[in-house]
Amino acid sequence: MDNSNLSKIIKRYLSGRFPKETEERVQRWIIADKDTKEKEEASFEYWNELDTEINANTYSALKRVNQKIGYSERQTPHIPFYKKTLRIAAVLIPLLLITGGYLYYTQNKLIEITVAYGDTRHLFLPDSSEIWINSGSNIKYPKSFTGNQRLVYLEGEAYFSVKKDLAKPFSVKTEQLSVKVLGTKFNVKAYSDDENITTTLTNGKVEVSTQSREKQILKPNEQLTYNIKTSVMNIENISPAETDAWITGQILFINSSFQDIKQTLERRFNITIDDKTNIPVSRLYTVKFLKGETLDEILQVLKDVIGFTYQQQGTHIILNQ
């Protein structure tokens, strides 16, 4: 690509002037191996044109980036150093803080994306497979899929639409389970603070294996639940709507405990819930909320269905019997 055109694209991206539907394609182009040196030079050219002023918001953003990439701040920096650092931040922050998540390279060439509570993220992998990442989740994957497999690491929840490649199986690894596929659509939910890990298949076929090498094959519309404490696996049939409701912005609870409901709301709305009720763990609920329903609207419904009162103090919710 002509250097002047490449420079224009980089500058336009870093200044946030691409429409949302174009921005993701540009992100994938930026992290690709081709023209790496030219992209870097264009980024630094943009950096040198900046005259960033120091303010609380910029410093706060810089600190978040520094912590994420392992940069150690000087204890008593001089002003020229600070201006230089803030210019770097102005270039790095749009690349690292993308739509509510962090994107950075680790030493072993893995790209890591962390999606904050209250956000979701849609992206394409190097093989053009698609991932929808739910709030409070972390994904790691290589810059390019080399060798004889495509390996992705997940903590949290994500829905995958995998491009078929018989010669290179696609695998998702969580702390307790591995899910191996050739080409399919499936959902994996593996939050570190949940008692269960679930894998749900909507199309194709997947093989789920535990650390003890116990394996199960799933068919479409089957959900495997693995209990971390007991190491017991259970498979049941579910409807397709149960699998991808969160992708479309809905919140769907089917035979869910009150604990599951609270955890889902905390992740979805980036809140903390202080539960002072004595609602039995064994009691299960089924309820559906449509895209766009507010937290207050949801709590009003749950208040009537489950039986509690609540107070909201900013992002802190207190539940009482």
PDB file of C-alpha atoms in Angstrom:
ATOM      1  CA  MET A   1       0.000   0.000   0.000  1.00  0.00           C
ATOM      2  CA  ASP A   2       1.185   3.531  -0.767  1.00  0.00           C
ATOM      3  CA  ASN A   3       2.717   5.079   2.382  1.00  0.00           C
ATOM      4  CA  SER A   4       0.647   8.253   2.135  1.00  0.00           C
ATOM      5  CA  ASN A   5      -2.601   6.257   1.989  1.00  0.00           C
ATOM      6  CA  LEU A   6      -1.469   4.041   4.851  1.00  0.00           C
ATOM      7  CA  SER A   7      -0.655   7.110   6.937  1.00  0.00           C
ATOM      8  CA  LYS A   8      -4.081   8.610   6.230  1.00  0.00           C
ATOM      9  CA  ILE A   9      -5.828   5.419   7.377  1.00  0.00           C
ATOM     10  CA  ILE A  10      -3.812   5.239  10.614  1.00  0.00           C
ATOM     11  CA  LYS A  11      -4.427   8.903  11.421  1.00  0.00           C
ATOM     12  CA  ARG A  12      -8.109   8.645  10.641  1.00  0.00           C
ATOM     13  CA  TYR A  13      -8.442   5.577  12.871  1.00  0.00           C
ATOM     14  CA  LEU A  14      -6.497   7.060  15.780  1.00  0.00           C
ATOM     15  CA  SER A  15      -8.565  10.240  15.646  1.00  0.00           C
ATOM     16  CA  GLY A  16     -11.788   8.173  15.767  1.00  0.00           C
ATOM     17  CA  ARG A  17     -13.170   9.260  12.387  1.00  0.00           C
ATOM     18  CA  PHE A  18     -14.172   5.847  11.010  1.00  0.00           C
ATOM     19  CA  PRO A  19     -17.824   4.749  11.290  1.00  0.00           C
ATOM     20  CA  LYS A  20     -18.430   1.857  13.699  1.00  0.00           C
ATOM     21  CA  GLU A  21     -19.025  -0.722  10.958  1.00  0.00           C
ATOM     22  CA  THR A  22     -15.666   0.145   9.339  1.00  0.00           C
ATOM     23  CA  GLU A  23     -13.675   0.436  12.556  1.00  0.00           C
ATOM     24  CA  GLU A  24     -13.512  -3.318  13.245  1.00  0.00           C
ATOM     25  CA  ARG A  25     -12.122  -4.053   9.770  1.00  0.00           C
ATOM     26  CA  VAL A  26      -9.462  -1.396  10.298  1.00  0.00           C
ATOM     27  CA  GLN A  27      -8.587  -2.901  13.701  1.00  0.00           C
ATOM     28  CA  ARG A  28      -8.010  -6.297  12.079  1.00  0.00           C
ATOM     29  CA  TRP A  29      -5.862  -4.680   9.383  1.00  0.00           C
ATOM     30  CA  ILE A  30      -3.788  -2.810  11.995  1.00  0.00           C
ATOM     31  CA  ILE A  31      -2.892  -5.963  13.944  1.00  0.00           C
ATOM     32  CA  ALA A  32      -2.065  -7.988  10.803  1.00  0.00           C
ATOM     33  CA  ASP A  33       1.598  -8.723  10.004  1.00  0.00           C
ATOM     34  CA  LYS A  34       1.679  -6.860   6.682  1.00  0.00           C
ATOM     35  CA  ASP A  35       3.269  -3.368   6.523  1.00  0.00           C
ATOM     36  CA  THR A  36       4.092  -3.479  10.252  1.00  0.00           C
ATOM     37  CA  LYS A  37       6.995  -1.019  10.020  1.00  0.00           C
ATOM     38  CA  GLU A  38       5.005   1.462   7.942  1.00  0.00           C
ATOM     39  CA  LYS A  39       2.066   1.326  10.376  1.00  0.00           C
ATOM     40  CA  GLU A  40       4.400   1.989  13.283  1.00  0.00           C
ATOM     41  CA  GLU A  41       5.978   4.961  11.489  1.00  0.00           C
ATOM     42  CA  ALA A  42       2.530   6.371  10.701  1.00  0.00           C
ATOM     43  CA  SER A  43       1.532   6.043  14.368  1.00  0.00           C
ATOM     44  CA  PHE A  44       4.625   7.903  15.529  1.00  0.00           C
ATOM     45  CA  GLU A  45       4.102  10.553  12.860  1.00  0.00           C
ATOM     46  CA  TYR A  46       0.633  11.119  14.333  1.00  0.00           C
ATOM     47  CA  TRP A  47       2.167  11.165  17.827  1.00  0.00           C
ATOM     48  CA  ASN A  48       4.652  13.895  16.847  1.00  0.00           C
ATOM     49  CA  GLU A  49       1.832  16.087  15.546  1.00  0.00           C
ATOM     50  CA  LEU A  50       0.017  16.009  18.888  1.00  0.00           C
ATOM     51  CA  ASP A  51       0.299  18.618  21.601  1.00  0.00           C
ATOM     52  CA  THR A  52      -1.518  16.840  24.377  1.00  0.00           C
ATOM     53  CA  GLU A  53      -2.242  18.796  27.542  1.00  0.00           C
ATOM     54  CA  ILE A  54      -2.023  17.083  30.917  1.00  0.00           C
ATOM     55  CA  ASN A  55      -5.348  16.711  32.700  1.00  0.00           C
ATOM     56  CA  ALA A  56      -6.931  14.307  35.183  1.00  0.00           C
ATOM     57  CA  ASN A  57      -8.765  12.275  32.545  1.00  0.00           C
ATOM     58  CA  THR A  58      -5.672  11.811  30.381  1.00  0.00           C
ATOM     59  CA  TYR A  59      -3.535  10.833  33.371  1.00  0.00           C
ATOM     60  CA  SER A  60      -6.168   8.356  34.564  1.00  0.00           C
ATOM     61  CA  ALA A  61      -6.376   6.753  31.118  1.00  0.00           C
ATOM     62  CA  LEU A  62      -2.582   6.613  30.893  1.00  0.00           C
ATOM     63  CA  LYS A  63      -2.370   4.855  34.254  1.00  0.00           C
ATOM     64  CA  ARG A  64      -4.833   2.197  33.081  1.00  0.00           C
ATOM     65  CA  VAL A  65      -2.778   1.590  29.944  1.00  0.00           C
ATOM     66  CA  ASN A  66       0.497   1.525  31.909  1.00  0.00           C
ATOM     67  CA  GLN A  67      -0.888  -1.054  34.336  1.00  0.00           C
ATOM     68  CA  LYS A  68      -2.196  -3.218  31.501  1.00  0.00           C
ATOM     69  CA  ILE A  69       1.016  -3.258  29.464  1.00  0.00           C
ATOM     70  CA  GLY A  70       3.301  -3.501  32.512  1.00  0.00           C
ATOM     71  CA  TYR A  71       4.872  -0.059  32.165  1.00  0.00           C
ATOM     72  CA  SER A  72       6.499   1.304  35.327  1.00  0.00           C
ATOM     73  CA  GLU A  73       6.043   5.037  35.915  1.00  0.00           C
ATOM     74  CA  ARG A  74       8.932   7.195  37.114  1.00  0.00           C
ATOM     75  CA  GLN A  75       8.492   8.564  40.613  1.00  0.00           C
ATOM     76  CA  THR A  76       9.402  12.172  39.775  1.00  0.00           C
ATOM     77  CA  PRO A  77       9.019  12.671  36.025  1.00  0.00           C
ATOM     78  CA  HIS A  78      10.062  15.891  34.347  1.00  0.00           C
ATOM     79  CA  ILE A  79       7.494  17.794  32.286  1.00  0.00           C
ATOM     80  CA  PRO A  80       9.142  17.032  28.893  1.00  0.00           C
ATOM     81  CA  PHE A  81       9.034  13.327  29.707  1.00  0.00           C
ATOM     82  CA  TYR A  82       5.391  13.628  30.721  1.00  0.00           C
ATOM     83  CA  LYS A  83       4.436  15.360  27.471  1.00  0.00           C
ATOM     84  CA  LYS A  84       6.187  12.652  25.519  1.00  0.00           C
ATOM     85  CA  THR A  85       4.482   9.922  27.548  1.00  0.00           C
ATOM     86  CA  LEU A  86       1.076  11.508  27.128  1.00  0.00           C
ATOM     87  CA  ARG A  87       1.608  11.745  23.393  1.00  0.00           C
ATOM     88  CA  ILE A  88       2.397   8.041  23.341  1.00  0.00           C
ATOM     89  CA  ALA A  89      -0.754   7.430  25.373  1.00  0.00           C
ATOM     90  CA  ALA A  90      -2.812   9.395  22.881  1.00  0.00           C
ATOM     91  CA  VAL A  91      -1.650   6.970  20.193  1.00  0.00           C
ATOM     92  CA  LEU A  92      -1.860   3.833  22.311  1.00  0.00           C
ATOM     93  CA  ILE A  93      -5.141   4.401  24.111  1.00  0.00           C
ATOM     94  CA  PRO A  94      -7.363   4.168  20.991  1.00  0.00           C
ATOM     95  CA  LEU A  95      -5.581   0.920  20.116  1.00  0.00           C
ATOM     96  CA  LEU A  96      -5.674  -0.541  23.624  1.00  0.00           C
ATOM     97  CA  LEU A  97      -9.035   0.639  24.907  1.00  0.00           C
ATOM     98  CA  ILE A  98     -11.386  -0.524  22.153  1.00  0.00           C
ATOM     99  CA  THR A  99     -15.153  -0.421  22.828  1.00  0.00           C
ATOM    100  CA  GLY A 100     -14.891  -1.073  26.524  1.00  0.00           C
ATOM    101  CA  GLY A 101     -12.102  -3.694  26.364  1.00  0.00           C
ATOM    102  CA  TYR A 102      -8.311  -3.811  26.384  1.00  0.00           C
ATOM    103  CA  LEU A 103      -6.332  -5.189  23.437  1.00  0.00           C
ATOM    104  CA  TYR A 104      -2.603  -5.780  23.770  1.00  0.00           C
ATOM    105  CA  TYR A 105       0.160  -8.196  22.802  1.00  0.00           C
ATOM    106  CA  THR A 106       1.706 -10.501  25.378  1.00  0.00           C
ATOM    107  CA  GLN A 107       5.286 -11.692  25.141  1.00  0.00           C
ATOM    108  CA  ASN A 108       4.235 -14.947  23.451  1.00  0.00           C
ATOM    109  CA  LYS A 109       2.399 -13.048  20.691  1.00  0.00           C
ATOM    110  CA  LEU A 110      -1.089 -13.599  22.066  1.00  0.00           C
ATOM    111  CA  ILE A 111      -3.681 -10.895  21.642  1.00  0.00           C
ATOM    112  CA  GLU A 112      -5.742 -10.409  24.787  1.00  0.00           C
ATOM    113  CA  ILE A 113      -9.134  -8.737  24.938  1.00  0.00           C
ATOM    114  CA  THR A 114     -10.843  -7.998  28.244  1.00  0.00           C
ATOM    115  CA  VAL A 115     -14.446  -6.817  28.091  1.00  0.00           C
ATOM    116  CA  ALA A 116     -15.588  -4.751  31.050  1.00  0.00           C
ATOM    117  CA  TYR A 117     -18.790  -5.315  32.987  1.00  0.00           C
ATOM    118  CA  GLY A 118     -21.643  -3.555  31.237  1.00  0.00           C
ATOM    119  CA  ASP A 119     -20.149  -4.102  27.754  1.00  0.00           C
ATOM    120  CA  THR A 120     -20.111  -6.759  25.039  1.00  0.00           C
ATOM    121  CA  ARG A 121     -17.740  -7.121  22.084  1.00  0.00           C
ATOM    122  CA  HIS A 122     -17.900  -8.596  18.578  1.00  0.00           C
ATOM    123  CA  LEU A 123     -14.709  -9.390  16.678  1.00  0.00           C
ATOM    124  CA  PHE A 124     -13.167 -11.487  13.917  1.00  0.00           C
ATOM    125  CA  LEU A 125     -10.298 -13.900  14.524  1.00  0.00           C
ATOM    126  CA  PRO A 126      -7.333 -14.215  12.107  1.00  0.00           C
ATOM    127  CA  ASP A 127      -9.110 -17.093  10.289  1.00  0.00           C
ATOM    128  CA  SER A 128     -12.302 -14.985   9.881  1.00  0.00           C
ATOM    129  CA  SER A 129     -14.148 -16.921  12.593  1.00  0.00           C
ATOM    130  CA  GLU A 130     -16.403 -14.654  14.661  1.00  0.00           C
ATOM    131  CA  ILE A 131     -16.665 -14.209  18.432  1.00  0.00           C
ATOM    132  CA  TRP A 132     -19.256 -12.381  20.493  1.00  0.00           C
ATOM    133  CA  ILE A 133     -17.762 -11.759  23.952  1.00  0.00           C
ATOM    134  CA  ASN A 134     -20.017 -11.169  26.945  1.00  0.00           C
ATOM    135  CA  SER A 135     -19.395  -8.693  29.764  1.00  0.00           C
ATOM    136  CA  GLY A 136     -16.701  -9.461  32.334  1.00  0.00           C
ATOM    137  CA  SER A 137     -14.918 -11.860  29.967  1.00  0.00           C
ATOM    138  CA  ASN A 138     -11.355 -12.353  28.751  1.00  0.00           C
ATOM    139  CA  ILE A 139     -10.198 -13.842  25.431  1.00  0.00           C
ATOM    140  CA  LYS A 140      -6.657 -14.664  24.285  1.00  0.00           C
ATOM    141  CA  TYR A 141      -5.692 -15.794  20.797  1.00  0.00           C
ATOM    142  CA  PRO A 142      -2.566 -15.708  18.587  1.00  0.00           C
ATOM    143  CA  LYS A 143      -1.883 -13.018  16.043  1.00  0.00           C
ATOM    144  CA  SER A 144      -2.098 -15.735  13.387  1.00  0.00           C
ATOM    145  CA  PHE A 145      -3.073 -19.404  13.541  1.00  0.00           C
ATOM    146  CA  THR A 146       0.052 -21.381  12.642  1.00  0.00           C
ATOM    147  CA  GLY A 147       0.681 -25.097  13.077  1.00  0.00           C
ATOM    148  CA  ASN A 148      -2.051 -27.722  13.060  1.00  0.00           C
ATOM    149  CA  GLN A 149      -4.634 -26.135  15.365  1.00  0.00           C
ATOM    150  CA  ARG A 150      -6.503 -22.915  16.152  1.00  0.00           C
ATOM    151  CA  LEU A 151      -6.401 -22.328  19.912  1.00  0.00           C
ATOM    152  CA  VAL A 152      -8.326 -19.678  21.872  1.00  0.00           C
ATOM    153  CA  TYR A 153      -8.312 -19.156  25.652  1.00  0.00           C
ATOM    154  CA  LEU A 154     -11.473 -18.022  27.438  1.00  0.00           C
ATOM    155  CA  GLU A 155     -12.433 -16.848  30.897  1.00  0.00           C
ATOM    156  CA  GLY A 156     -16.067 -15.737  30.988  1.00  0.00           C
ATOM    157  CA  GLU A 157     -18.639 -16.197  28.228  1.00  0.00           C
ATOM    158  CA  ALA A 158     -18.406 -16.074  24.448  1.00  0.00           C
ATOM    159  CA  TYR A 159     -20.362 -17.277  21.428  1.00  0.00           C
ATOM    160  CA  PHE A 160     -18.306 -18.636  18.521  1.00  0.00           C
ATOM    161  CA  SER A 161     -19.085 -18.968  14.819  1.00  0.00           C
ATOM    162  CA  VAL A 162     -16.116 -20.971  13.554  1.00  0.00           C
ATOM    163  CA  LYS A 163     -14.922 -21.045   9.961  1.00  0.00           C
ATOM    164  CA  LYS A 164     -14.606 -24.644   8.794  1.00  0.00           C
ATOM    165  CA  ASP A 165     -11.073 -26.002   8.319  1.00  0.00           C
ATOM    166  CA  LEU A 166     -10.789 -29.803   8.478  1.00  0.00           C
ATOM    167  CA  ALA A 167      -6.990 -29.660   8.554  1.00  0.00           C
ATOM    168  CA  LYS A 168      -6.843 -27.268  11.499  1.00  0.00           C
ATOM    169  CA  PRO A 169      -9.303 -27.972  14.356  1.00  0.00           C
ATOM    170  CA  PHE A 170     -10.504 -25.045  16.468  1.00  0.00           C
ATOM    171  CA  SER A 171     -10.257 -25.360  20.266  1.00  0.00           C
ATOM    172  CA  VAL A 172     -11.435 -23.201  23.158  1.00  0.00           C
ATOM    173  CA  LYS A 173      -9.618 -23.771  26.446  1.00  0.00           C
ATOM    174  CA  THR A 174     -11.041 -22.732  29.808  1.00  0.00           C
ATOM    175  CA  GLU A 175      -9.521 -23.415  33.211  1.00  0.00           C
ATOM    176  CA  GLN A 176     -11.389 -26.721  33.533  1.00  0.00           C
ATOM    177  CA  LEU A 177     -12.645 -27.727  30.068  1.00  0.00           C
ATOM    178  CA  SER A 178     -11.538 -27.832  26.439  1.00  0.00           C
ATOM    179  CA  VAL A 179     -13.974 -27.599  23.513  1.00  0.00           C
ATOM    180  CA  LYS A 180     -12.747 -28.903  20.143  1.00  0.00           C
ATOM    181  CA  VAL A 181     -14.548 -28.236  16.853  1.00  0.00           C
ATOM    182  CA  LEU A 182     -13.994 -28.295  13.084  1.00  0.00           C
ATOM    183  CA  GLY A 183     -16.570 -25.714  12.047  1.00  0.00           C
ATOM    184  CA  THR A 184     -19.655 -24.858  14.044  1.00  0.00           C
ATOM    185  CA  LYS A 185     -21.568 -22.372  16.222  1.00  0.00           C
ATOM    186  CA  PHE A 186     -21.475 -22.740  19.978  1.00  0.00           C
ATOM    187  CA  ASN A 187     -21.439 -20.871  23.289  1.00  0.00           C
ATOM    188  CA  VAL A 188     -19.032 -21.341  26.215  1.00  0.00           C
ATOM    189  CA  LYS A 189     -19.683 -19.867  29.657  1.00  0.00           C
ATOM    190  CA  ALA A 190     -16.767 -20.237  32.085  1.00  0.00           C
ATOM    191  CA  TYR A 191     -16.626 -17.390  34.601  1.00  0.00           C
ATOM    192  CA  SER A 192     -14.100 -17.948  37.380  1.00  0.00           C
ATOM    193  CA  ASP A 193     -16.664 -17.197  40.112  1.00  0.00           C
ATOM    194  CA  ASP A 194     -19.371 -19.553  38.769  1.00  0.00           C
ATOM    195  CA  GLU A 195     -19.905 -23.072  40.108  1.00  0.00           C
ATOM    196  CA  ASN A 196     -20.668 -24.460  36.648  1.00  0.00           C
ATOM    197  CA  ILE A 197     -19.116 -24.271  33.188  1.00  0.00           C
ATOM    198  CA  THR A 198     -21.537 -24.663  30.290  1.00  0.00           C
ATOM    199  CA  THR A 199     -21.009 -25.421  26.610  1.00  0.00           C
ATOM    200  CA  THR A 200     -24.007 -25.089  24.306  1.00  0.00           C
ATOM    201  CA  LEU A 201     -24.064 -26.174  20.661  1.00  0.00           C
ATOM    202  CA  THR A 202     -26.335 -24.565  18.073  1.00  0.00           C
ATOM    203  CA  ASN A 203     -24.860 -26.019  14.871  1.00  0.00           C
ATOM    204  CA  GLY A 204     -22.317 -28.694  13.916  1.00  0.00           C
ATOM    205  CA  LYS A 205     -20.519 -30.921  16.429  1.00  0.00           C
ATOM    206  CA  VAL A 206     -18.121 -30.304  19.321  1.00  0.00           C
ATOM    207  CA  GLU A 207     -16.046 -32.488  21.606  1.00  0.00           C
ATOM    208  CA  VAL A 208     -15.788 -31.361  25.231  1.00  0.00           C
ATOM    209  CA  SER A 209     -12.999 -32.753  27.408  1.00  0.00           C
ATOM    210  CA  THR A 210     -12.101 -32.280  31.064  1.00  0.00           C
ATOM    211  CA  GLN A 211      -8.661 -32.087  32.666  1.00  0.00           C
ATOM    212  CA  SER A 212      -9.019 -35.794  33.507  1.00  0.00           C
ATOM    213  CA  ARG A 213      -9.515 -36.445  29.758  1.00  0.00           C
ATOM    214  CA  GLU A 214     -13.165 -37.440  30.090  1.00  0.00           C
ATOM    215  CA  LYS A 215     -14.837 -36.619  26.750  1.00  0.00           C
ATOM    216  CA  GLN A 216     -18.378 -35.902  25.600  1.00  0.00           C
ATOM    217  CA  ILE A 217     -19.713 -35.214  22.095  1.00  0.00           C
ATOM    218  CA  LEU A 218     -22.481 -32.620  21.780  1.00  0.00           C
ATOM    219  CA  LYS A 219     -25.169 -32.491  19.112  1.00  0.00           C
ATOM    220  CA  PRO A 220     -27.048 -29.330  18.046  1.00  0.00           C
ATOM    221  CA  ASN A 221     -29.265 -27.813  20.749  1.00  0.00           C
ATOM    222  CA  GLU A 222     -27.524 -29.733  23.522  1.00  0.00           C
ATOM    223  CA  GLN A 223     -25.969 -28.061  26.554  1.00  0.00           C
ATOM    224  CA  LEU A 224     -23.248 -29.628  28.677  1.00  0.00           C
ATOM    225  CA  THR A 225     -22.959 -28.446  32.281  1.00  0.00           C
ATOM    226  CA  TYR A 226     -19.786 -29.238  34.231  1.00  0.00           C
ATOM    227  CA  ASN A 227     -19.770 -28.711  38.005  1.00  0.00           C
ATOM    228  CA  ILE A 228     -16.330 -27.514  39.082  1.00  0.00           C
ATOM    229  CA  LYS A 229     -16.646 -28.815  42.664  1.00  0.00           C
ATOM    230  CA  THR A 230     -17.974 -32.301  41.895  1.00  0.00           C
ATOM    231  CA  SER A 231     -16.480 -32.759  38.381  1.00  0.00           C
ATOM    232  CA  VAL A 232     -19.877 -34.093  37.262  1.00  0.00           C
ATOM    233  CA  MET A 233     -21.008 -33.474  33.664  1.00  0.00           C
ATOM    234  CA  ASN A 234     -24.645 -33.336  32.619  1.00  0.00           C
ATOM    235  CA  ILE A 235     -26.144 -32.944  29.112  1.00  0.00           C
ATOM    236  CA  GLU A 236     -29.640 -31.651  28.387  1.00  0.00           C
ATOM    237  CA  ASN A 237     -31.598 -30.417  25.383  1.00  0.00           C
ATOM    238  CA  ILE A 238     -32.347 -26.699  25.114  1.00  0.00           C
ATOM    239  CA  SER A 239     -34.009 -24.397  22.601  1.00  0.00           C
ATOM    240  CA  PRO A 240     -31.807 -22.317  20.238  1.00  0.00           C
ATOM    241  CA  ALA A 241     -33.207 -19.099  21.746  1.00  0.00           C
ATOM    242  CA  GLU A 242     -31.616 -19.953  25.089  1.00  0.00           C
ATOM    243  CA  THR A 243     -28.118 -20.003  23.598  1.00  0.00           C
ATOM    244  CA  ASP A 244     -27.728 -16.636  21.922  1.00  0.00           C
ATOM    245  CA  ALA A 245     -30.273 -14.428  23.718  1.00  0.00           C
ATOM    246  CA  TRP A 246     -27.499 -12.320  25.277  1.00  0.00           C
ATOM    247  CA  ILE A 247     -25.973 -11.620  21.838  1.00  0.00           C
ATOM    248  CA  THR A 248     -29.188  -9.904  20.723  1.00  0.00           C
ATOM    249  CA  GLY A 249     -29.352  -7.849  23.925  1.00  0.00           C
ATOM    250  CA  GLN A 250     -31.960  -9.977  25.694  1.00  0.00           C
ATOM    251  CA  ILE A 251     -31.633 -11.402  29.198  1.00  0.00           C
ATOM    252  CA  LEU A 252     -33.117 -14.870  29.517  1.00  0.00           C
ATOM    253  CA  PHE A 253     -33.352 -16.880  32.731  1.00  0.00           C
ATOM    254  CA  ILE A 254     -34.655 -20.458  32.490  1.00  0.00           C
ATOM    255  CA  ASN A 255     -34.792 -22.453  35.724  1.00  0.00           C
ATOM    256  CA  SER A 256     -32.167 -20.102  37.142  1.00  0.00           C
ATOM    257  CA  SER A 257     -31.317 -19.686  40.808  1.00  0.00           C
ATOM    258  CA  PHE A 258     -31.463 -16.268  42.449  1.00  0.00           C
ATOM    259  CA  GLN A 259     -27.661 -16.395  42.715  1.00  0.00           C
ATOM    260  CA  ASP A 260     -27.344 -16.859  38.930  1.00  0.00           C
ATOM    261  CA  ILE A 261     -29.744 -13.975  38.325  1.00  0.00           C
ATOM    262  CA  LYS A 262     -27.762 -11.627  40.584  1.00  0.00           C
ATOM    263  CA  GLN A 263     -24.434 -12.543  38.957  1.00  0.00           C
ATOM    264  CA  THR A 264     -25.842 -11.988  35.477  1.00  0.00           C
ATOM    265  CA  LEU A 265     -27.209  -8.549  36.392  1.00  0.00           C
ATOM    266  CA  GLU A 266     -23.934  -7.516  38.036  1.00  0.00           C
ATOM    267  CA  ARG A 267     -22.007  -8.354  34.871  1.00  0.00           C
ATOM    268  CA  ARG A 268     -24.575  -6.943  32.485  1.00  0.00           C
ATOM    269  CA  PHE A 269     -25.011  -3.562  34.192  1.00  0.00           C
ATOM    270  CA  ASN A 270     -21.636  -3.224  35.957  1.00  0.00           C
ATOM    271  CA  ILE A 271     -23.222  -3.033  39.415  1.00  0.00           C
ATOM    272  CA  THR A 272     -22.768  -4.673  42.817  1.00  0.00           C
ATOM    273  CA  ILE A 273     -25.706  -6.321  44.569  1.00  0.00           C
ATOM    274  CA  ASP A 274     -25.787  -6.589  48.361  1.00  0.00           C
ATOM    275  CA  ASP A 275     -28.288  -9.366  49.062  1.00  0.00           C
ATOM    276  CA  LYS A 276     -29.834  -9.211  52.539  1.00  0.00           C
ATOM    277  CA  THR A 277     -32.680 -11.593  51.665  1.00  0.00           C
ATOM    278  CA  ASN A 278     -33.036 -15.235  52.668  1.00  0.00           C
ATOM    279  CA  ILE A 279     -34.322 -16.528  49.346  1.00  0.00           C
ATOM    280  CA  PRO A 280     -33.722 -20.316  49.138  1.00  0.00           C
ATOM    281  CA  VAL A 281     -30.972 -21.437  46.775  1.00  0.00           C
ATOM    282  CA  SER A 282     -33.187 -24.286  45.583  1.00  0.00           C
ATOM    283  CA  ARG A 283     -35.865 -21.942  44.238  1.00  0.00           C
ATOM    284  CA  LEU A 284     -35.652 -21.555  40.428  1.00  0.00           C
ATOM    285  CA  TYR A 285     -37.058 -18.842  38.162  1.00  0.00           C
ATOM    286  CA  THR A 286     -37.878 -18.448  34.472  1.00  0.00           C
ATOM    287  CA  VAL A 287     -38.189 -14.914  33.098  1.00  0.00           C
ATOM    288  CA  LYS A 288     -37.220 -13.047  29.916  1.00  0.00           C
ATOM    289  CA  PHE A 289     -36.233  -9.396  29.435  1.00  0.00           C
ATOM    290  CA  LEU A 290     -36.088  -7.723  26.044  1.00  0.00           C
ATOM    291  CA  LYS A 291     -33.308  -5.606  24.600  1.00  0.00           C
ATOM    292  CA  GLY A 292     -33.422  -2.051  25.917  1.00  0.00           C
ATOM    293  CA  GLU A 293     -35.116  -2.769  29.238  1.00  0.00           C
ATOM    294  CA  THR A 294     -33.415  -0.750  31.963  1.00  0.00           C
ATOM    295  CA  LEU A 295     -32.001  -2.055  35.223  1.00  0.00           C
ATOM    296  CA  ASP A 296     -34.826  -0.392  37.144  1.00  0.00           C
ATOM    297  CA  GLU A 297     -37.454  -2.012  34.908  1.00  0.00           C
ATOM    298  CA  ILE A 298     -35.830  -5.409  35.394  1.00  0.00           C
ATOM    299  CA  LEU A 299     -35.608  -5.010  39.170  1.00  0.00           C
ATOM    300  CA  GLN A 300     -39.260  -3.975  39.324  1.00  0.00           C
ATOM    301  CA  VAL A 301     -40.282  -7.210  37.590  1.00  0.00           C
ATOM    302  CA  LEU A 302     -37.972  -9.383  39.703  1.00  0.00           C
ATOM    303  CA  LYS A 303     -39.228  -7.680  42.847  1.00  0.00           C
ATOM    304  CA  ASP A 304     -42.751  -8.899  42.087  1.00  0.00           C
ATOM    305  CA  VAL A 305     -41.718 -12.337  40.790  1.00  0.00           C
ATOM    306  CA  ILE A 306     -39.194 -13.231  43.499  1.00  0.00           C
ATOM    307  CA  GLY A 307     -40.387 -11.106  46.397  1.00  0.00           C
ATOM    308  CA  PHE A 308     -37.933  -8.487  47.674  1.00  0.00           C
ATOM    309  CA  THR A 309     -37.523  -4.741  48.042  1.00  0.00           C
ATOM    310  CA  TYR A 310     -34.510  -2.807  46.829  1.00  0.00           C
ATOM    311  CA  GLN A 311     -32.646   0.462  47.177  1.00  0.00           C
ATOM    312  CA  GLN A 312     -30.282   1.835  44.557  1.00  0.00           C
ATOM    313  CA  GLN A 313     -27.300   3.993  45.494  1.00  0.00           C
ATOM    314  CA  GLY A 314     -25.462   4.686  42.237  1.00  0.00           C
ATOM    315  CA  THR A 315     -24.053   1.359  41.077  1.00  0.00           C
ATOM    316  CA  HIS A 316     -24.785  -0.306  44.432  1.00  0.00           C
ATOM    317  CA  ILE A 317     -28.067  -2.221  44.848  1.00  0.00           C
ATOM    318  CA  ILE A 318     -29.300  -3.341  48.279  1.00  0.00           C
ATOM    319  CA  LEU A 319     -31.904  -6.122  48.380  1.00  0.00           C
ATOM    320  CA  ASN A 320     -34.112  -6.703  51.428  1.00  0.00           C
ATOM    321  CA  GLN A 321     -36.809  -9.258  52.184  1.00  0.00           C
TER     322      GLN A 321
END
